[in-house]
Every structure is written in C-alpha cells, then in structure tokens.
Coordinates of C-alpha atoms in Angstrom, one line a residue:
X1 CA -10.4 -41.4 -38.6
X2 CA -7.3 -40.5 -40.5
X3 CA -5.1 -37.4 -39.8
X4 CA -6.0 -36.1 -43.3
X5 CA -9.7 -36.1 -42.3
X6 CA -8.9 -34.2 -39.2
X7 CA -6.8 -31.7 -41.2
X8 CA -9.8 -31.2 -43.6
X9 CA -12.0 -30.5 -40.6
X10 CA -9.5 -27.9 -39.3
X11 CA -9.4 -26.2 -42.7
X12 CA -13.2 -26.0 -42.8
X13 CA -13.1 -24.2 -39.4
X14 CA -10.6 -21.6 -40.4
X15 CA -13.1 -18.7 -40.3
X16 CA -14.3 -19.8 -36.8
X17 CA -10.7 -20.1 -35.5
X18 CA -9.7 -16.7 -36.8
X19 CA -12.8 -15.1 -35.3
X20 CA -11.9 -16.6 -31.9
X21 CA -8.4 -15.3 -32.2
X22 CA -9.7 -11.8 -33.1
X23 CA -11.9 -11.8 -30.0
X24 CA -8.9 -12.6 -27.9
X25 CA -6.8 -9.8 -29.6
X26 CA -9.6 -7.3 -29.0
X27 CA -9.3 -7.7 -25.3
X28 CA -6.4 -5.5 -23.9
X29 CA -4.2 -7.1 -21.3
X30 CA -1.3 -4.8 -20.7
X31 CA 0.2 -6.0 -17.4
X32 CA 2.7 -3.1 -17.0
X33 CA -0.3 -0.6 -17.0
X34 CA -2.9 -2.9 -15.4
X35 CA -5.2 -2.5 -18.4
X36 CA -7.7 -5.3 -19.0
X37 CA -5.6 -8.0 -17.3
X38 CA -8.3 -9.5 -15.0
X39 CA -10.9 -9.4 -17.8
X40 CA -8.5 -11.2 -20.1
X41 CA -7.9 -13.9 -17.5
X42 CA -11.7 -14.4 -17.4
X43 CA -11.7 -14.6 -21.3
X44 CA -9.0 -17.3 -21.3
X45 CA -10.9 -19.3 -18.8
X46 CA -14.1 -19.0 -20.9
X47 CA -12.3 -20.1 -24.0
X48 CA -10.9 -23.2 -22.3
X49 CA -14.2 -24.0 -20.5
X50 CA -15.9 -24.1 -23.8
X51 CA -13.6 -26.8 -25.1
X52 CA -14.0 -29.0 -22.0
X53 CA -10.9 -28.1 -19.9
X54 CA -11.3 -28.3 -16.2
X55 CA -10.2 -24.7 -15.6
X56 CA -9.4 -22.5 -12.6
X57 CA -8.3 -18.9 -12.2
X58 CA -5.7 -19.0 -9.5
X59 CA -5.3 -15.7 -7.8
X60 CA -1.7 -14.5 -7.1
X61 CA -1.1 -12.3 -4.0
X62 CA 0.1 -8.8 -5.2
X63 CA 0.0 -10.0 -8.8
X64 CA -2.2 -11.1 -11.7
X65 CA -3.9 -14.4 -11.8
X66 CA -2.7 -17.6 -13.5
X67 CA -5.3 -19.5 -15.6
X68 CA -4.8 -23.3 -15.2
X69 CA -6.6 -25.9 -17.2
X70 CA -6.3 -29.6 -17.8
X71 CA -7.9 -32.5 -19.8
X72 CA -6.9 -36.0 -18.8
X73 CA -6.7 -38.8 -21.3
X74 CA -8.6 -42.1 -20.6
X75 CA -5.8 -44.5 -21.6
X76 CA -2.5 -42.7 -21.2
X77 CA -0.5 -41.5 -18.2
X78 CA 1.9 -39.4 -20.2
X79 CA 1.4 -35.6 -19.7
X80 CA 2.4 -32.6 -21.7
X81 CA 2.2 -29.1 -20.2
X82 CA 1.9 -26.0 -22.3
X83 CA 3.2 -22.7 -21.0
X84 CA 1.6 -19.5 -22.4
X85 CA 0.9 -15.9 -21.2
X86 CA -2.1 -13.7 -21.8
X87 CA -0.4 -10.4 -20.9
X88 CA 1.0 -8.2 -23.7
X89 CA 3.2 -5.1 -24.2
X90 CA 1.7 -1.6 -24.6
X91 CA 0.8 -0.7 -28.2
X92 CA 2.7 2.6 -28.3
X93 CA 3.8 4.4 -30.5
X94 CA 0.2 4.4 -31.8
X95 CA 0.9 6.7 -34.7
X96 CA 3.1 4.0 -36.3
X97 CA 0.3 1.4 -36.5
X98 CA -1.4 0.9 -39.8
X99 CA -4.4 -0.8 -38.2
X100 CA -6.2 -0.7 -34.9
X101 CA -3.8 -2.4 -32.4
X102 CA -6.8 -4.1 -30.8
X103 CA -8.7 -4.7 -34.0
X104 CA -7.5 -8.1 -35.3
X105 CA -7.7 -6.8 -38.9
X106 CA -6.7 -9.1 -41.7
X107 CA -4.7 -7.8 -44.7
X108 CA -2.8 -9.7 -47.4
X109 CA -2.8 -13.0 -45.5
X110 CA -1.8 -11.6 -42.1
X111 CA -3.8 -10.7 -39.0
X112 CA -2.6 -7.7 -37.0
X113 CA -2.9 -6.7 -33.4
X114 CA -0.9 -6.1 -30.2
X115 CA 0.1 -9.4 -28.6
X116 CA -1.1 -11.5 -31.5
X117 CA 2.3 -13.1 -32.0
X118 CA 3.5 -12.7 -28.5
X119 CA 1.5 -14.6 -27.3
X120 CA -2.1 -14.8 -28.0
X121 CA -2.1 -16.7 -31.3
X122 CA 0.2 -19.3 -29.9
X123 CA -2.4 -20.0 -27.2
X124 CA -5.5 -20.1 -29.3
X125 CA -4.3 -22.4 -32.0
X126 CA -3.2 -24.9 -29.4
X127 CA -6.6 -25.2 -27.7
X128 CA -8.3 -25.1 -31.0
X129 CA -6.3 -28.2 -32.0
X130 CA -7.4 -30.0 -28.8
X131 CA -11.0 -29.0 -29.6
X132 CA -10.8 -30.4 -33.1
X133 CA -9.6 -33.8 -31.8
X134 CA -12.3 -33.9 -29.1
X135 CA -15.0 -33.1 -31.7
X136 CA -13.7 -35.6 -34.3
X137 CA -12.4 -38.4 -32.1
X138 CA -14.1 -37.8 -28.7
X139 CA -10.7 -38.1 -26.9
X140 CA -7.1 -37.2 -26.9
X141 CA -4.2 -39.6 -26.5
X142 CA -2.2 -37.7 -23.9
X143 CA -3.0 -35.7 -20.7
X144 CA -2.8 -31.9 -21.4
X145 CA -2.2 -29.2 -18.9
X146 CA -2.1 -25.4 -19.6
X147 CA -0.4 -22.7 -17.5
X148 CA -1.4 -19.3 -18.8
X149 CA 0.1 -16.5 -16.7
X150 CA -0.5 -12.7 -16.8
X151 CA 2.9 -11.3 -15.8
X152 CA 5.4 -12.6 -18.4
X153 CA 5.9 -9.1 -19.9
X154 CA 6.8 -7.9 -16.4
X155 CA 9.4 -10.6 -15.9
X156 CA 7.1 -13.2 -14.3
X157 CA 7.8 -12.0 -10.7
X158 CA 5.3 -14.3 -9.1
X159 CA 5.6 -17.5 -11.2
X160 CA 8.2 -19.1 -9.0
X161 CA 5.8 -18.9 -6.0
X162 CA 3.0 -20.4 -8.1
X163 CA 5.2 -23.3 -9.2
X164 CA 6.4 -24.0 -5.7
X165 CA 2.9 -24.0 -4.4
X166 CA 1.6 -26.3 -7.1
X167 CA 4.4 -28.8 -8.0
X168 CA 2.1 -31.8 -7.7
X169 CA -0.5 -30.3 -10.0
X170 CA 2.2 -29.4 -12.5
X171 CA 3.8 -32.8 -12.8
X172 CA 4.4 -33.7 -16.5
X173 CA 6.7 -35.5 -18.9
X174 CA 7.6 -32.5 -21.0
X175 CA 6.7 -28.8 -21.6
X176 CA 5.9 -27.1 -24.9
X177 CA 7.0 -23.5 -24.5
X178 CA 5.0 -20.3 -25.4
X179 CA 6.2 -19.8 -28.9
X180 CA 8.6 -20.2 -31.8
X181 CA 8.9 -19.2 -35.4
X182 CA 8.6 -20.3 -39.0
X183 CA 11.1 -18.7 -41.4
X184 CA 10.5 -17.1 -44.8
X185 CA 10.8 -20.4 -46.5
X186 CA 8.2 -22.0 -44.2
X187 CA 10.8 -24.0 -42.2
X188 CA 9.8 -24.3 -38.5
X189 CA 12.3 -23.4 -35.8
X190 CA 12.4 -25.3 -32.4
X191 CA 14.0 -23.4 -29.6
X192 CA 15.4 -25.2 -26.5
X193 CA 16.4 -22.4 -24.2
X194 CA 16.5 -18.8 -23.2
X195 CA 19.1 -16.3 -22.1
X196 CA 18.6 -15.0 -18.6
X197 CA 18.2 -11.3 -17.8
X198 CA 19.2 -8.8 -15.2
X199 CA 17.3 -5.6 -15.8
X200 CA 18.3 -2.6 -13.6
X201 CA 17.9 1.1 -13.3
X202 CA 20.9 3.3 -12.6
X203 CA 19.7 6.3 -10.6
X204 CA 21.8 9.4 -10.1
X205 CA 21.0 12.6 -8.2
X206 CA 22.4 16.2 -8.1
X207 CA 20.7 19.3 -6.8
X208 CA 17.4 19.0 -5.0
X209 CA 15.6 20.7 -8.0
X210 CA 16.4 21.4 -11.7
X211 CA 18.7 24.4 -12.1
X212 CA 19.5 26.9 -14.9
X213 CA 22.3 25.5 -17.0
X214 CA 24.3 28.6 -16.3
X215 CA 25.0 26.9 -13.0
X216 CA 26.9 24.1 -14.7
X217 CA 30.3 25.2 -13.4
X218 CA 29.0 24.9 -9.9
X219 CA 26.5 22.0 -9.7
X220 CA 27.2 18.4 -10.6
X221 CA 25.1 17.1 -13.5
X222 CA 23.6 13.7 -12.7
X223 CA 23.1 12.9 -16.4
X224 CA 26.9 13.2 -17.0
X225 CA 27.4 11.0 -14.0
X226 CA 25.2 8.3 -15.5
X227 CA 27.0 8.6 -18.9
X228 CA 30.4 8.2 -17.1
X229 CA 29.0 5.1 -15.3
X230 CA 27.8 3.6 -18.5
X231 CA 31.1 4.3 -20.2
X232 CA 32.8 1.9 -17.8
X233 CA 30.4 -1.0 -18.7
X234 CA 31.5 -1.4 -22.4
X235 CA 34.3 -0.4 -24.6
X236 CA 34.1 0.8 -28.2
X237 CA 34.6 -2.7 -29.5
X238 CA 31.3 -3.8 -27.8
X239 CA 33.2 -5.8 -25.0
X240 CA 31.6 -5.8 -21.6
X241 CA 34.3 -4.5 -19.2
X242 CA 32.6 -5.2 -15.8
X243 CA 35.1 -7.1 -13.6
X244 CA 34.3 -10.8 -13.4
X245 CA 31.3 -10.6 -15.8
X246 CA 32.5 -13.4 -18.0
X247 CA 33.8 -15.8 -15.3
X248 CA 31.0 -18.4 -15.2
X249 CA 30.1 -18.6 -18.8
X250 CA 29.6 -22.1 -20.1
X251 CA 31.1 -22.7 -23.6
X252 CA 28.9 -24.2 -26.3
X253 CA 29.2 -28.0 -26.6
X254 CA 29.8 -30.1 -29.7
X255 CA 26.1 -30.2 -30.8
X256 CA 25.8 -26.4 -30.3
X257 CA 28.9 -25.7 -32.3
X258 CA 27.5 -28.0 -35.0
X259 CA 24.4 -25.7 -35.1
X260 CA 26.6 -22.6 -35.2
X261 CA 28.7 -23.9 -38.1
X262 CA 26.0 -25.5 -40.2
X263 CA 22.9 -23.4 -39.9
X264 CA 22.1 -20.5 -42.2
X265 CA 21.2 -17.3 -40.2
X266 CA 19.1 -15.5 -42.8
X267 CA 21.4 -12.5 -43.0
X268 CA 19.7 -10.8 -46.0
X269 CA 16.2 -11.0 -44.5
X270 CA 17.4 -9.8 -41.1
X271 CA 19.2 -6.8 -42.6
X272 CA 16.1 -5.9 -44.7
X273 CA 13.8 -6.2 -41.7
X274 CA 15.8 -3.7 -39.7
X275 CA 17.1 -1.5 -42.5
X276 CA 20.8 -2.4 -41.8
X277 CA 23.9 -2.4 -44.0
X278 CA 25.9 -4.6 -41.7
X279 CA 25.7 -6.4 -38.3
X280 CA 28.1 -5.8 -35.3
X281 CA 29.8 -9.2 -35.7
X282 CA 30.2 -8.7 -39.5
X283 CA 28.7 -11.0 -42.0
X284 CA 30.3 -14.3 -41.0
X285 CA 27.5 -16.8 -40.3
X286 CA 29.2 -18.6 -37.4
X287 CA 30.2 -15.4 -35.7
X288 CA 26.7 -14.1 -35.9
X289 CA 25.2 -17.2 -34.3
X290 CA 27.8 -17.4 -31.6
X291 CA 27.2 -13.8 -30.5
X292 CA 23.5 -14.0 -30.9
X293 CA 23.0 -17.2 -28.8
X294 CA 26.0 -17.8 -26.6
X295 CA 27.4 -14.4 -25.6
X296 CA 25.9 -12.1 -22.9
X297 CA 24.9 -8.5 -23.7
X298 CA 24.7 -5.1 -22.0
X299 CA 22.1 -2.8 -23.5
X300 CA 21.0 0.8 -22.7
X301 CA 17.2 0.5 -23.0
X302 CA 16.2 4.0 -22.0
X303 CA 17.6 7.3 -20.6
X304 CA 15.5 9.8 -18.7
X305 CA 16.9 13.1 -17.6
X306 CA 16.2 16.8 -18.1
X307 CA 14.1 18.4 -20.7
X308 CA 12.9 16.4 -23.7
X309 CA 10.2 18.6 -25.2
X310 CA 10.1 20.8 -28.3
X311 CA 12.6 23.6 -28.7
X312 CA 15.2 24.5 -26.1
X313 CA 15.2 24.7 -22.4
X314 CA 18.6 25.4 -20.8
X315 CA 18.3 23.2 -17.8
X316 CA 20.7 21.4 -15.6
X317 CA 18.7 18.3 -14.4
X318 CA 18.5 17.3 -10.8
X319 CA 18.3 13.5 -11.5
X320 CA 18.8 10.9 -14.1
X321 CA 17.4 7.3 -14.6
X322 CA 19.0 4.9 -17.1
X323 CA 17.4 1.5 -17.8
X324 CA 19.9 -1.2 -18.6
X325 CA 19.5 -4.9 -19.4
X326 CA 22.1 -7.6 -19.2
X327 CA 21.2 -10.8 -21.2
X328 CA 22.9 -13.7 -19.6
X329 CA 24.0 -17.1 -20.9
X330 CA 24.3 -20.6 -19.4
X331 CA 25.8 -20.7 -15.8
X332 CA 25.6 -16.9 -15.3
X333 CA 23.3 -15.9 -12.4
X334 CA 21.5 -12.6 -12.3
X335 CA 22.1 -11.9 -8.6
X336 CA 25.8 -12.6 -9.0
X337 CA 26.0 -10.2 -11.9
X338 CA 24.1 -7.6 -9.8
X339 CA 26.8 -7.8 -7.1
X340 CA 29.5 -7.5 -9.7
X341 CA 27.9 -4.4 -11.2
X342 CA 27.8 -2.8 -7.7
X343 CA 31.4 -3.7 -7.0
X344 CA 32.5 -2.4 -10.4
X345 CA 30.9 1.0 -9.9
X346 CA 32.4 1.3 -6.4
X347 CA 35.8 0.5 -7.8
X348 CA 35.3 3.4 -10.2
X349 CA 34.5 5.8 -7.4
X350 CA 30.8 5.8 -8.3
X351 CA 29.3 4.5 -5.0
X352 CA 26.6 7.2 -5.3
X353 CA 25.2 5.7 -8.4
X354 CA 22.2 3.7 -7.2
X355 CA 21.6 0.3 -8.8
X356 CA 18.0 -0.8 -8.5
X357 CA 17.1 -4.4 -9.5
X358 CA 13.9 -4.5 -11.6
X359 CA 13.8 -8.0 -13.2
X360 CA 15.8 -11.2 -12.9
X361 CA 15.4 -14.4 -15.0
X362 CA 17.9 -17.2 -15.1
X363 CA 19.2 -18.8 -18.3
X364 CA 17.6 -22.1 -19.4
X365 CA 18.6 -25.0 -21.7
X366 CA 17.2 -28.4 -22.7
X367 CA 19.8 -30.7 -24.4
X368 CA 19.4 -31.2 -28.2
X369 CA 19.7 -35.0 -27.8
X370 CA 16.9 -35.2 -25.2
X371 CA 14.3 -37.9 -26.2
X372 CA 11.4 -35.3 -25.8
X373 CA 13.2 -33.0 -28.3
X374 CA 13.6 -35.9 -30.7
X375 CA 9.9 -36.7 -30.6
X376 CA 8.9 -33.1 -31.0
X377 CA 11.3 -32.8 -33.9
X378 CA 9.8 -35.9 -35.6
X379 CA 6.2 -34.5 -35.2
X380 CA 7.2 -31.1 -36.6
X381 CA 8.9 -32.7 -39.6
X382 CA 5.9 -35.0 -40.3
X383 CA 3.5 -32.1 -40.5
X384 CA 5.6 -29.4 -42.2
X385 CA 7.3 -31.9 -44.5
X386 CA 10.6 -30.0 -43.8
X387 CA 13.5 -30.6 -41.5
X388 CA 13.1 -28.1 -38.6
X389 CA 15.9 -25.9 -37.4
X390 CA 16.7 -26.7 -33.8
X391 CA 18.0 -23.7 -31.9
X392 CA 20.1 -24.8 -28.8
X393 CA 18.8 -21.7 -27.1
X394 CA 17.4 -18.3 -28.0
X395 CA 18.5 -14.8 -27.5
X396 CA 15.4 -13.7 -25.7
X397 CA 14.6 -14.2 -22.0
X398 CA 11.6 -15.7 -20.1
X399 CA 10.7 -17.9 -17.2
X400 CA 11.5 -21.1 -18.9
X401 CA 14.1 -21.9 -16.3
X402 CA 11.3 -22.4 -13.8
X403 CA 10.1 -25.4 -15.8
X404 CA 13.5 -26.8 -16.6
X405 CA 15.1 -26.2 -13.3
X406 CA 12.3 -26.3 -10.7
X407 CA 10.0 -28.9 -12.4
X408 CA 12.8 -30.7 -14.2
X409 CA 11.0 -30.8 -17.5
X410 CA 12.5 -31.0 -21.0
X411 CA 11.1 -27.9 -22.7
X412 CA 10.8 -27.1 -26.4
X413 CA 9.5 -23.9 -27.9
X414 CA 7.4 -24.2 -31.1
X415 CA 5.2 -21.5 -32.6
X416 CA 3.9 -19.6 -35.6
X417 CA 5.7 -16.2 -35.4
X418 CA 7.5 -15.1 -38.5
X419 CA 10.6 -12.9 -38.9
X420 CA 8.3 -9.9 -39.8
X421 CA 5.9 -10.4 -36.9
X422 CA 7.1 -7.2 -35.2
X423 CA 6.9 -8.6 -31.7
X424 CA 6.8 -5.7 -29.2
X425 CA 6.6 -3.2 -32.1
X426 CA 3.9 -1.5 -34.1
X427 CA 2.0 -3.6 -36.7
X428 CA 2.5 -6.9 -34.8
X429 CA 1.2 -9.8 -36.9
X430 CA 1.0 -13.5 -37.8
X431 CA 0.5 -15.2 -41.1
X432 CA -2.8 -16.9 -41.5
X433 CA -1.2 -19.9 -43.2
X434 CA 1.2 -20.4 -40.4
X435 CA -1.6 -20.2 -37.9
X436 CA -3.6 -22.9 -39.5
X437 CA -0.5 -25.1 -39.8
X438 CA 0.1 -24.6 -36.1
X439 CA -3.4 -26.0 -35.4
X440 CA -2.6 -29.0 -37.5
X441 CA 0.7 -29.6 -35.8
X442 CA -0.8 -29.8 -32.3
X443 CA -3.6 -32.0 -33.6
X444 CA -1.1 -34.3 -35.1
X445 CA 0.9 -34.5 -31.8
X446 CA -2.1 -35.4 -29.7
X447 CA -3.7 -37.8 -32.1

C-alpha cells in the first residue's frame, strides 16, 4: 500500500479524529488545581488501549500518574519514544474566552479549547497516525513508546524519579518531544532544546497584621522591600545584575550562529500578535534571535501585596510575595543560580528577604548535526514539501533534559501549534489543516 493511499484514508477519517480530540479537550486536567487530572489519565489510557497499545497507569507517590504505552514492531529493533503531557493550565480569565474553554468548538478552520495546543492535540494526532497504519498495514515499522505525564505544567517535579525507576523500560534510539509549530506560511519548525528555569518566590514580612497607611513613617513596608530587592536584579537596560549570573553561559556554536544570521524571525507577525510597536532588542533579526534563544532572562511573573480590590483602602501591608522566573541557557544550573540569588541579596543587606524555590528545570540541547535530527528533518521535508526551520533550542522550558541527559536520547520537538495558538492564554487553538498534516507526518515516519 502506498503512502498516498494511507493519506487518503487519513483524510476520510478527519471527522472521527477531530471528535476524538474534542472528547479529550472536554476533559479538564488542571494539575495546579487538581481538577480532573486522575480522570484524564484514565481517558488517555482508554484512547491508547483502543488502538492496541500495551498501556499502564503508573502511580507517582505524592504526584499525578504517568501513562505509559508501547507497541513493539515485529521486524525492527529500533525504538522511538514520544513524550507528551495530559495536564493543562487553568483557563482563566474566563471572560476573555470567545468559546467554552472545554468545548472543543470549531470556528473558521480552528478548534478551540484550553490545552488543545499545549499539549492535547499533539498527543492525539500521534496515536491516530499509529492507528491508521495498524488499520491499513497491520503493523508499524518501528517500536513505539509513549510517556504521557500529568505534571508538566507544574514543572515535572516527579518525572526524574519516574525515569530513574524505569530506565530499562524507557530505552530507545530517539525521542520526539511534546510539540512544535508551523508558521504562517505553513513551514514546520523543529526545536532541539529548551531553556532551563529557576522559578522562585521572594517573600517579605513587616508588621504581624496589616496596618493603616498613616503608620507608614513608623512601620517598614514589605512591598517596598520587595521592590528594592527586585531593583537590584536588573538595570534599566534589561541587563541582569546578579553577581556571577552569566559566568557559566555557553556561547552559541557555528551552526547556531548560522541559524541566527540566516533565519527570518517573523517580526511583523510577532508584533501584530502582541500589539507591539517594537521589541526590546530592536528590529535587527540576528539580535532578536540571539536574545530569544541564547540569553537568560529574569521576569517578574506576579506581585501580591496589600489591597487590590475596587476603590481605595489606605493600608500598609504586612507581607509581600513576588513570583520571579529565571530562564537559563546552556551550562547554567538552577541550583547554582539560586545560591547566587541568595548571596546577591545578602550582599545588598537584604538577608531578611526569603527566597523560596518553586520549580527548577535544567537547559537541554540536541546537536543540529545529530543523525536522528537529520532523519526527522528529511521526513518533515518529504511530507510538508518545504524545508523545515530547525531551532537549535527554544525559549521555553520543560523536562526535556531528563531525556537528553538522563536517558542520553537525541530529542527533536515537532508539532502543530501556530503563532496564534494562544498557548496558556484565552482562546487557545489549533488549525484543523495543521492537525491533519501532523497525522500524515507521523504516519509517514512509521511507515
């Protein structure tokens, strides 16, 4: 049977595939709020069982389960492992959604729903491709393993333990990561790494209870203390000023600089998506890429102190909590950066500012010239009929390092998100045409 015949079979099953995706989207699985997570794990197992995977729900102590499934080929010892996650972000703010966040509604060629792009669609189209091959050919050419976890949106705190406990089971020749993107021109992007992350809370305290703001001359304000601490982290030119922060950064290599200098960023579309007139690095293409992919960041993610309701309340708060994330690049280590943050605050006479570690993930990279990357690139080009854009790394963070560093697997991220997918935001979506193309890509790979 030809690949064209298999593609025709996939096209005929579009309605079925989209209905399966909609069922998955309708199931909430918000890990940070413990809403529907266990039920979603059961649904994932059911979806894989139906296709013929040998599937287990592996319980995680003090965490959410990992769903593991495999189908072994009859004639080939090569193994590909897929990493996905079934947990999602909360849908708030609800008032900004134009559809039910758990409805899977289709409008103008897109399906909408919380978690559809990150990461539910990127799971379903993969198993649907395997199903199509099994139905049409009766077999697949390569062993397939799936690891589908329920804590990615929490920083994957228990995935290392799962991997250490199951290294034999997880042996493979390469890993296809959770997702990727297709740009506005339909060009697929392959991503070969992630930045790491150190996510902390800065906690400050003042009086034992909130006080009337008339007491400001007498009582220290913990919100100001937090502001002063933050002010030592960055200057007004966006430079991170924590002592030793940049010491271990690995400079981009020749192949990575080739990417920076020869790849179009898509500046116009990016500005339109976010309603911006300019970007922090300016409009130079190479400067944008270098900062986006190869430089660390320090971001204030949230600030909680005092009164935030309607009208006025003249209050002097008794405590303050600031959430800060540091995105880290190759050779930076989260625990080392945490020590440097603590030392930096002490140096500035702020030893009473408490630093609480929330999430740590290490950076990860697979070399552009790895044979696995070359094969994935060839497959993508054959199906999309376009040369893919290969990102040496990506600006987001995830547990990819556990697969590259602990399992020693070359890892490539491919997927069907688009630059208007609104990941983690209201009106999250995927394009139907990209979704169906994703099914065909995986079918082509495993035929």
